[in-house]
Amino acid sequence: MSTKEKRTEISQLGEFGLIERLKSLIATVRPDTVAGIGDDAAVIDAGNHYLLWTADMLVEGIHFDLSFTPLQHLGHKAVTANVSDIAAMNGVPSHVVVSLGLSNRFSVEAVEALYEGMRAACEQYGVDLVGGDTCASRSGLILSLSAIGKAGKDDVVKRSGAKPKDIVCVTGDLGGAYIGLQVLLREKEVYMANPDMQPVLEKYAYAVGRQLRPVARTDIVHELREAGVRPTAMIDVSDGLASDLFHICARSKTGVRLFEDKIPIDAQVYNTAAMEFKLDPATCALNGGEDYELLFTINPADFEKIKNHPDIHFIGYITDNPEERILVTKQNNLVPLQAQGWNHFRPASESGR
Ligand code: ADP
Ligand code: MG
């Protein structure tokens, strides 16, 4: 490359900016390509239904630290991350393929442990593992999975369908995976300083479990269908509530108002964040990521049908002004909603995880 050629650092664009730029280079031309880059999964016309297709990669040193991540859990999480993207399209997952980059640090037994986790996840979600690829890696473990699933043509839900006045809903609770990671990192530091100290994790079992072994909400897809509710827009919370909500708003060309006191946070996670890490629990929930809950919007007319669901929380509403992204705080102040999300392309000097 000549020194005169333009060079743009990936960190200047960030992950989302880079994907937008790549998207502009690729035009889809086939009539059966219903939706390409830009949602949780691609949508392909398969005749009498839609095929959903997604890929998600986990890289050692970026997404996980093997010093505190059991391989079985990691295998399970890799399948979960992919299945979650199919659920986020309101679809049902069916098959995964697995590509592995393995360093020579790994034994056969270690790879088997990884596969035991993937097998358990496949059983849990009712999907079959049907292939993949294996090669050597000089930069640690790489787990690259792809999943397919299907949805009825009237059932598929994109990020782009939210309408003003729609109610913003989220399942489960948020921030747990982030606090679990903070606990694990803290215990690792303690252990490194003094290997005789055994990590005390029982007290943090819920948060640590959320980080190491998250669950994709395929159950919610079925329950919404049974209740006769089709979300207007949906995404899974992988980057963080704020960032993922912004994806819905951007694609739907809408704004949003979110109520801080409605954001679901587990009590143990709340206390650990506030007391031990001096972190604002709401900030953890808004920006933590990796909870793999479903974030969706519904037509207000559907509220009655799910208002008593124990695991669906109503946290805000969609507005017509795309500029408006507001958090209504517990003190009833209106503040701009910020999305930090996870940016793996930060300059090396400030790299996060
Ligand atoms: P998610 O968090 O749901 O997995 P991502 O933020 O990873 O979604 O991806 C957003 C969209 O960009 C998806 O439609 C995905 O298929 C697409 N995408 C991501 N990386 C690439 C890439 N390198 N080339 C083409 N499309 C990509
Ligand atoms: Mg997703």
CSV table of C-alpha atoms and ligand atoms in Angstrom, one decimal:
chain,number,residue,atom,x,y,z
A,1,MET,CA,0.0,0.0,0.0
A,2,SER,CA,1.4,3.4,-0.9
A,3,THR,CA,1.8,5.8,2.0
A,4,LYS,CA,-0.4,8.3,0.1
A,5,GLU,CA,-3.4,6.0,0.2
A,6,LYS,CA,-6.1,7.0,2.6
A,7,ARG,CA,-6.2,5.0,5.8
A,8,THR,CA,-9.2,5.1,8.1
A,9,GLU,CA,-8.9,3.4,11.5
A,10,ILE,CA,-11.8,1.0,12.2
A,11,SER,CA,-12.0,2.6,15.7
A,12,GLN,CA,-13.1,5.9,13.9
A,13,LEU,CA,-16.2,4.2,12.5
A,14,GLY,CA,-16.8,1.7,15.3
A,15,GLU,CA,-18.5,-1.6,14.8
A,16,PHE,CA,-21.8,-0.3,13.6
A,17,GLY,CA,-20.3,2.4,11.4
A,18,LEU,CA,-18.1,-0.2,9.7
A,19,ILE,CA,-21.1,-2.5,9.1
A,20,GLU,CA,-23.1,0.4,7.6
A,21,ARG,CA,-20.2,1.1,5.3
A,22,LEU,CA,-19.9,-2.5,4.2
A,23,LYS,CA,-23.6,-2.6,3.7
A,24,SER,CA,-23.4,0.2,1.2
A,25,LEU,CA,-20.9,-1.9,-0.8
A,26,ILE,CA,-23.2,-4.8,-1.1
A,27,ALA,CA,-26.5,-4.8,-3.0
A,28,THR,CA,-28.8,-7.7,-2.8
A,29,VAL,CA,-30.3,-8.7,-6.2
A,30,ARG,CA,-32.0,-12.0,-5.7
A,31,PRO,CA,-35.8,-12.0,-5.4
A,32,ASP,CA,-35.8,-14.4,-2.5
A,33,THR,CA,-33.6,-12.1,-0.4
A,34,VAL,CA,-36.2,-10.4,1.7
A,35,ALA,CA,-33.9,-8.7,4.2
A,36,GLY,CA,-30.1,-8.6,4.2
A,37,ILE,CA,-27.6,-6.8,6.4
A,38,GLY,CA,-29.1,-4.8,9.2
A,39,ASP,CA,-31.3,-7.0,11.4
A,40,ASP,CA,-30.7,-9.8,13.9
A,41,ALA,CA,-30.9,-12.3,11.1
A,42,ALA,CA,-31.2,-12.3,7.3
A,43,VAL,CA,-34.7,-13.2,5.9
A,44,ILE,CA,-34.8,-15.5,2.9
A,45,ASP,CA,-38.0,-16.5,1.1
A,46,ALA,CA,-38.2,-20.3,1.3
A,47,GLY,CA,-41.5,-20.8,-0.5
A,48,ASN,CA,-44.2,-21.1,2.1
A,49,HIS,CA,-42.2,-19.7,5.0
A,50,TYR,CA,-39.2,-17.5,5.7
A,51,LEU,CA,-35.8,-18.9,6.4
A,52,LEU,CA,-33.8,-16.9,9.0
A,53,TRP,CA,-30.0,-16.9,9.0
A,54,THR,CA,-27.6,-15.5,11.5
A,55,ALA,CA,-23.9,-15.7,12.5
A,56,ASP,CA,-22.2,-14.8,15.7
A,57,MET,CA,-18.5,-15.2,16.7
A,58,LEU,CA,-16.8,-15.4,20.1
A,59,VAL,CA,-13.1,-14.6,20.2
A,60,GLU,CA,-10.8,-15.3,23.1
A,61,GLY,CA,-9.5,-12.1,24.8
A,62,ILE,CA,-12.4,-10.1,23.3
A,63,HIS,CA,-15.5,-12.0,24.3
A,64,PHE,CA,-14.2,-14.4,26.9
A,65,ASP,CA,-11.3,-15.0,29.3
A,66,LEU,CA,-10.5,-18.7,29.6
A,67,SER,CA,-9.0,-18.2,33.1
A,68,PHE,CA,-12.6,-18.0,34.5
A,69,THR,CA,-14.8,-19.4,31.7
A,70,PRO,CA,-15.5,-23.1,31.8
A,71,LEU,CA,-15.4,-24.5,28.3
A,72,GLN,CA,-18.8,-26.2,28.6
A,73,HIS,CA,-20.4,-22.9,29.5
A,74,LEU,CA,-18.6,-21.2,26.6
A,75,GLY,CA,-20.0,-23.8,24.1
A,76,HIS,CA,-23.4,-23.3,25.5
A,77,LYS,CA,-23.1,-19.5,25.3
A,78,ALA,CA,-22.0,-19.6,21.6
A,79,VAL,CA,-25.1,-21.5,20.7
A,80,THR,CA,-27.3,-19.3,22.8
A,81,ALA,CA,-26.0,-16.1,21.1
A,82,ASN,CA,-27.0,-17.5,17.7
A,83,VAL,CA,-30.3,-18.9,18.8
A,84,SER,CA,-31.1,-15.6,20.5
A,85,ASP,CA,-30.8,-13.7,17.1
A,86,ILE,CA,-33.3,-16.1,15.6
A,87,ALA,CA,-35.7,-15.6,18.5
A,88,ALA,CA,-35.3,-11.8,18.0
A,89,MET,CA,-36.8,-12.2,14.5
A,90,ASN,CA,-39.8,-14.0,16.2
A,91,GLY,CA,-38.6,-17.2,14.6
A,92,VAL,CA,-37.9,-20.8,15.7
A,93,PRO,CA,-34.3,-22.0,15.5
A,94,SER,CA,-33.5,-25.3,13.8
A,95,HIS,CA,-29.8,-25.9,12.9
A,96,VAL,CA,-26.4,-24.6,13.8
A,97,VAL,CA,-22.9,-25.0,12.2
A,98,VAL,CA,-19.8,-24.5,14.2
A,99,SER,CA,-16.4,-23.3,13.0
A,100,LEU,CA,-13.4,-23.5,15.4
A,101,GLY,CA,-10.0,-21.9,15.4
A,102,LEU,CA,-8.0,-23.9,17.9
A,103,SER,CA,-4.6,-23.1,19.3
A,104,ASN,CA,-2.3,-25.9,20.3
A,105,ARG,CA,-3.0,-25.2,23.9
A,106,PHE,CA,-6.2,-27.2,23.5
A,107,SER,CA,-6.4,-30.9,24.2
A,108,VAL,CA,-9.0,-33.2,22.7
A,109,GLU,CA,-10.7,-33.3,26.1
A,110,ALA,CA,-11.0,-29.5,26.1
A,111,VAL,CA,-12.7,-29.5,22.7
A,112,GLU,CA,-15.0,-32.2,23.9
A,113,ALA,CA,-15.9,-30.1,26.9
A,114,LEU,CA,-16.8,-27.2,24.5
A,115,TYR,CA,-18.9,-29.6,22.5
A,116,GLU,CA,-20.7,-31.0,25.6
A,117,GLY,CA,-21.9,-27.4,26.3
A,118,MET,CA,-23.0,-27.0,22.7
A,119,ARG,CA,-24.8,-30.3,22.8
A,120,ALA,CA,-26.6,-29.3,25.9
A,121,ALA,CA,-27.6,-26.0,24.4
A,122,CYS,CA,-28.8,-27.7,21.2
A,123,GLU,CA,-30.9,-30.1,23.2
A,124,GLN,CA,-32.3,-27.2,25.3
A,125,TYR,CA,-33.3,-25.2,22.2
A,126,GLY,CA,-34.3,-28.1,20.0
A,127,VAL,CA,-31.7,-27.5,17.3
A,128,ASP,CA,-29.4,-29.8,15.6
A,129,LEU,CA,-25.6,-29.2,15.1
A,130,VAL,CA,-25.1,-30.2,11.5
A,131,GLY,CA,-21.5,-29.2,10.5
A,132,GLY,CA,-18.8,-26.6,10.6
A,133,ASP,CA,-15.1,-26.2,10.1
A,134,THR,CA,-11.9,-26.7,12.1
A,135,CYS,CA,-8.5,-25.1,11.8
A,136,ALA,CA,-5.5,-24.0,13.7
A,137,SER,CA,-5.4,-20.6,15.3
A,138,ARG,CA,-2.3,-18.6,16.5
A,139,SER,CA,-4.4,-16.1,18.4
A,140,GLY,CA,-6.4,-18.2,20.8
A,141,LEU,CA,-9.7,-19.8,20.6
A,142,ILE,CA,-12.2,-18.6,18.0
A,143,LEU,CA,-15.8,-19.9,18.0
A,144,SER,CA,-17.8,-18.9,14.9
A,145,LEU,CA,-21.3,-20.2,14.7
A,146,SER,CA,-24.1,-19.7,12.3
A,147,ALA,CA,-27.8,-20.7,12.9
A,148,ILE,CA,-30.8,-21.0,10.8
A,149,GLY,CA,-34.5,-21.0,11.8
A,150,LYS,CA,-37.8,-20.2,10.3
A,151,ALA,CA,-40.8,-18.0,10.7
A,152,GLY,CA,-44.2,-17.8,9.1
A,153,LYS,CA,-44.3,-15.0,6.5
A,154,ASP,CA,-46.7,-13.0,8.7
A,155,ASP,CA,-44.8,-13.8,11.9
A,156,VAL,CA,-41.3,-12.4,11.2
A,157,VAL,CA,-40.5,-9.3,13.2
A,158,LYS,CA,-37.8,-6.8,12.2
A,159,ARG,CA,-36.1,-4.0,14.0
A,160,SER,CA,-37.9,-1.5,11.7
A,161,GLY,CA,-41.6,-1.9,12.6
A,162,ALA,CA,-42.0,0.3,15.8
A,163,LYS,CA,-44.7,3.0,15.6
A,164,PRO,CA,-45.3,6.1,17.8
A,165,LYS,CA,-47.2,5.2,20.9
A,166,ASP,CA,-46.1,1.5,20.8
A,167,ILE,CA,-45.1,0.2,24.2
A,168,VAL,CA,-41.5,-0.8,24.8
A,169,CYS,CA,-41.2,-4.2,26.5
A,170,VAL,CA,-38.2,-6.2,27.8
A,171,THR,CA,-38.1,-9.7,29.2
A,172,GLY,CA,-36.3,-10.9,32.3
A,173,ASP,CA,-33.9,-8.5,34.0
A,174,LEU,CA,-30.8,-6.6,32.8
A,175,GLY,CA,-27.3,-5.8,33.9
A,176,GLY,CA,-26.7,-9.2,35.5
A,177,ALA,CA,-24.3,-10.4,32.8
A,178,TYR,CA,-22.2,-7.2,33.2
A,179,ILE,CA,-22.1,-7.4,37.0
A,180,GLY,CA,-21.2,-11.1,36.7
A,181,LEU,CA,-18.3,-10.2,34.5
A,182,GLN,CA,-17.1,-7.5,37.0
A,183,VAL,CA,-17.3,-10.1,39.8
A,184,LEU,CA,-15.3,-12.6,37.8
A,185,LEU,CA,-12.6,-10.0,36.9
A,186,ARG,CA,-12.3,-8.9,40.5
A,187,GLU,CA,-11.9,-12.5,41.7
A,188,LYS,CA,-9.3,-13.1,39.0
A,189,GLU,CA,-7.3,-10.2,40.3
A,190,VAL,CA,-7.5,-11.4,43.8
A,191,TYR,CA,-6.4,-14.8,42.7
A,192,MET,CA,-3.5,-13.5,40.6
A,193,ALA,CA,-2.3,-11.5,43.6
A,194,ASN,CA,-2.6,-14.4,45.9
A,195,PRO,CA,-3.2,-17.9,44.4
A,196,ASP,CA,-4.0,-19.3,47.8
A,197,MET,CA,-7.2,-17.3,47.9
A,198,GLN,CA,-10.1,-19.2,46.5
A,199,PRO,CA,-12.7,-17.2,44.7
A,200,VAL,CA,-16.0,-16.7,46.6
A,201,LEU,CA,-18.7,-16.8,44.0
A,202,GLU,CA,-21.7,-18.3,45.8
A,203,LYS,CA,-23.0,-14.9,46.8
A,204,TYR,CA,-22.9,-13.8,43.2
A,205,ALA,CA,-24.3,-17.0,41.7
A,206,TYR,CA,-27.1,-15.3,39.8
A,207,ALA,CA,-25.0,-12.6,38.2
A,208,VAL,CA,-22.1,-15.0,37.4
A,209,GLY,CA,-24.6,-17.4,35.9
A,210,ARG,CA,-26.0,-14.6,33.7
A,211,GLN,CA,-22.5,-13.9,32.4
A,212,LEU,CA,-21.3,-17.5,31.9
A,213,ARG,CA,-24.4,-19.3,30.9
A,214,PRO,CA,-27.1,-17.0,29.5
A,215,VAL,CA,-30.3,-18.3,28.1
A,216,ALA,CA,-32.0,-17.3,24.8
A,217,ARG,CA,-35.7,-16.4,25.2
A,218,THR,CA,-37.2,-18.9,22.8
A,219,ASP,CA,-39.9,-19.4,25.4
A,220,ILE,CA,-41.1,-15.8,24.9
A,221,VAL,CA,-41.6,-16.3,21.2
A,222,HIS,CA,-44.0,-19.1,21.9
A,223,GLU,CA,-45.8,-17.3,24.7
A,224,LEU,CA,-46.4,-14.2,22.6
A,225,ARG,CA,-47.8,-16.3,19.8
A,226,GLU,CA,-50.1,-18.1,22.3
A,227,ALA,CA,-51.2,-14.7,23.6
A,228,GLY,CA,-52.0,-13.6,20.1
A,229,VAL,CA,-49.4,-10.8,20.2
A,230,ARG,CA,-47.0,-10.1,17.3
A,231,PRO,CA,-44.4,-7.5,18.4
A,232,THR,CA,-44.1,-4.6,16.0
A,233,ALA,CA,-40.3,-4.5,16.3
A,234,MET,CA,-37.8,-6.8,18.2
A,235,ILE,CA,-34.1,-7.2,18.9
A,236,ASP,CA,-32.2,-9.2,21.5
A,237,VAL,CA,-30.2,-7.4,24.1
A,238,SER,CA,-26.6,-8.3,23.3
A,239,ASP,CA,-24.9,-4.9,23.3
A,240,GLY,CA,-27.0,-3.2,26.0
A,241,LEU,CA,-30.5,-1.9,26.4
A,242,ALA,CA,-29.8,1.6,25.3
A,243,SER,CA,-27.7,0.6,22.2
A,244,ASP,CA,-30.2,-2.1,21.1
A,245,LEU,CA,-33.1,0.2,21.7
A,246,PHE,CA,-31.4,2.8,19.4
A,247,HIS,CA,-31.2,0.2,16.7
A,248,ILE,CA,-35.0,-0.2,16.9
A,249,CYS,CA,-35.4,3.6,16.8
A,250,ALA,CA,-33.0,4.1,14.0
A,251,ARG,CA,-34.5,1.4,11.8
A,252,SER,CA,-38.1,2.4,12.7
A,253,LYS,CA,-37.3,6.2,12.3
A,254,THR,CA,-38.8,6.9,15.8
A,255,GLY,CA,-37.8,8.3,19.1
A,256,VAL,CA,-38.3,6.8,22.6
A,257,ARG,CA,-39.0,7.6,26.2
A,258,LEU,CA,-37.7,5.1,28.7
A,259,PHE,CA,-38.6,5.1,32.5
A,260,GLU,CA,-35.7,4.4,34.7
A,261,ASP,CA,-37.8,3.0,37.5
A,262,LYS,CA,-39.4,0.4,35.1
A,263,ILE,CA,-36.0,-1.1,34.0
A,264,PRO,CA,-36.0,-4.6,35.5
A,265,ILE,CA,-32.9,-5.3,37.7
A,266,ASP,CA,-32.4,-8.3,39.9
A,267,ALA,CA,-32.1,-7.3,43.6
A,268,GLN,CA,-28.8,-9.1,44.1
A,269,VAL,CA,-27.4,-7.5,40.9
A,270,TYR,CA,-28.6,-4.1,42.1
A,271,ASN,CA,-26.9,-4.4,45.5
A,272,THR,CA,-23.7,-5.8,44.1
A,273,ALA,CA,-23.5,-3.0,41.5
A,274,ALA,CA,-24.3,-0.2,44.0
A,275,MET,CA,-22.6,-1.4,47.1
A,276,GLU,CA,-19.5,-3.2,45.9
A,277,PHE,CA,-18.7,-1.7,42.6
A,278,LYS,CA,-20.1,1.8,43.2
A,279,LEU,CA,-21.8,1.6,39.9
A,280,ASP,CA,-25.2,3.0,39.1
A,281,PRO,CA,-27.4,-0.2,38.6
A,282,ALA,CA,-29.5,1.6,35.9
A,283,THR,CA,-26.3,2.4,33.9
A,284,CYS,CA,-25.3,-1.3,34.2
A,285,ALA,CA,-28.7,-2.3,32.8
A,286,LEU,CA,-28.7,0.3,30.1
A,287,ASN,CA,-25.1,-0.4,28.9
A,288,GLY,CA,-24.1,-3.8,30.2
A,289,GLY,CA,-25.0,-6.1,27.3
A,290,GLU,CA,-24.9,-9.9,27.0
A,291,ASP,CA,-28.1,-10.5,28.9
A,292,TYR,CA,-29.7,-12.0,25.8
A,293,GLU,CA,-33.2,-10.9,26.8
A,294,LEU,CA,-35.7,-9.8,24.2
A,295,LEU,CA,-36.5,-6.1,23.7
A,296,PHE,CA,-39.6,-5.5,21.7
A,297,THR,CA,-42.4,-3.0,21.0
A,298,ILE,CA,-46.1,-3.8,20.9
A,299,ASN,CA,-49.2,-2.0,19.7
A,300,PRO,CA,-50.9,-0.5,22.8
A,301,ALA,CA,-54.0,-2.5,21.8
A,302,ASP,CA,-52.1,-5.7,22.6
A,303,PHE,CA,-51.1,-4.6,26.2
A,304,GLU,CA,-54.1,-6.2,27.8
A,305,LYS,CA,-53.1,-9.6,26.4
A,306,ILE,CA,-49.7,-9.7,28.1
A,307,LYS,CA,-50.0,-7.1,30.9
A,308,ASN,CA,-49.9,-9.9,33.6
A,309,HIS,CA,-47.0,-11.9,32.1
A,310,PRO,CA,-44.6,-12.3,35.0
A,311,ASP,CA,-41.5,-11.9,32.9
A,312,ILE,CA,-42.4,-9.1,30.5
A,313,HIS,CA,-41.7,-5.6,31.7
A,314,PHE,CA,-43.2,-2.4,30.2
A,315,ILE,CA,-40.4,0.2,30.3
A,316,GLY,CA,-41.3,3.0,28.0
A,317,TYR,CA,-43.0,4.1,24.8
A,318,ILE,CA,-42.1,5.0,21.2
A,319,THR,CA,-42.4,8.6,20.1
A,320,ASP,CA,-42.6,10.1,16.6
A,321,ASN,CA,-39.5,12.4,16.8
A,322,PRO,CA,-36.4,10.4,15.8
A,323,GLU,CA,-34.3,13.0,17.6
A,324,GLU,CA,-35.9,12.2,20.9
A,325,ARG,CA,-34.2,9.6,23.0
A,326,ILE,CA,-35.1,10.3,26.6
A,327,LEU,CA,-34.7,8.7,29.9
A,328,VAL,CA,-37.2,9.7,32.6
A,329,THR,CA,-35.2,9.4,35.8
A,330,LYS,CA,-36.6,8.2,39.1
A,331,GLN,CA,-36.6,11.9,40.2
A,332,ASN,CA,-38.8,12.6,37.1
A,333,ASN,CA,-36.0,14.5,35.3
A,334,LEU,CA,-35.8,14.1,31.5
A,335,VAL,CA,-32.2,13.3,30.5
A,336,PRO,CA,-30.8,12.3,27.1
A,337,LEU,CA,-30.5,8.5,26.9
A,338,GLN,CA,-26.9,7.5,26.3
A,339,ALA,CA,-25.7,4.4,24.5
A,340,GLN,CA,-22.2,3.3,25.3
A,341,GLY,CA,-22.8,-0.4,24.3
A,342,TRP,CA,-19.8,-2.5,23.7
A,343,ASN,CA,-17.3,-1.3,21.2
A,344,HIS,CA,-14.6,-3.8,20.5
A,345,PHE,CA,-12.9,-1.4,18.1
A,346,ARG,CA,-11.8,1.2,20.6
A,347,PRO,CA,-8.2,2.3,20.1
A,348,ALA,CA,-5.8,-0.1,21.8
A,349,SER,CA,-4.9,2.5,24.4
A,350,GLU,CA,-8.4,2.3,25.9
A,351,SER,CA,-9.5,-1.1,25.0
A,352,GLY,CA,-12.1,-2.5,27.3
A,353,ARG,CA,-12.4,-6.3,27.3
B,1,ADP,P1,-26.3,-8.9,16.5
B,1,ADP,O1,-25.8,-8.0,17.7
B,1,ADP,O2,-27.8,-9.0,16.5
B,1,ADP,O3,-25.6,-10.2,16.3
B,1,ADP,P2,-24.7,-7.4,14.8
B,1,ADP,O4,-24.6,-6.0,15.4
B,1,ADP,O5,-23.6,-8.3,15.0
B,1,ADP,O6,-26.1,-8.0,15.2
B,1,ADP,O7,-24.9,-7.2,13.2
B,1,ADP,C1,-25.8,-6.3,12.7
B,1,ADP,C2,-26.1,-6.7,11.3
B,1,ADP,O8,-24.9,-6.5,10.5
B,1,ADP,C3,-26.6,-8.1,11.0
B,1,ADP,O9,-27.6,-8.0,10.0
B,1,ADP,C4,-25.4,-8.8,10.6
B,1,ADP,O10,-25.7,-9.9,9.7
B,1,ADP,C5,-24.6,-7.8,9.8
B,1,ADP,N1,-23.2,-7.9,9.8
B,1,ADP,C6,-22.3,-7.9,10.9
B,1,ADP,N2,-21.0,-8.1,10.5
B,1,ADP,C7,-21.1,-8.2,9.1
B,1,ADP,C8,-20.1,-8.4,8.1
B,1,ADP,N3,-18.8,-8.5,8.4
B,1,ADP,N4,-20.5,-8.5,6.8
B,1,ADP,C9,-21.8,-8.4,6.5
B,1,ADP,N5,-22.8,-8.2,7.4
B,1,ADP,C10,-22.4,-8.1,8.7
B,2,MG,MG,-29.1,-9.6,17.9
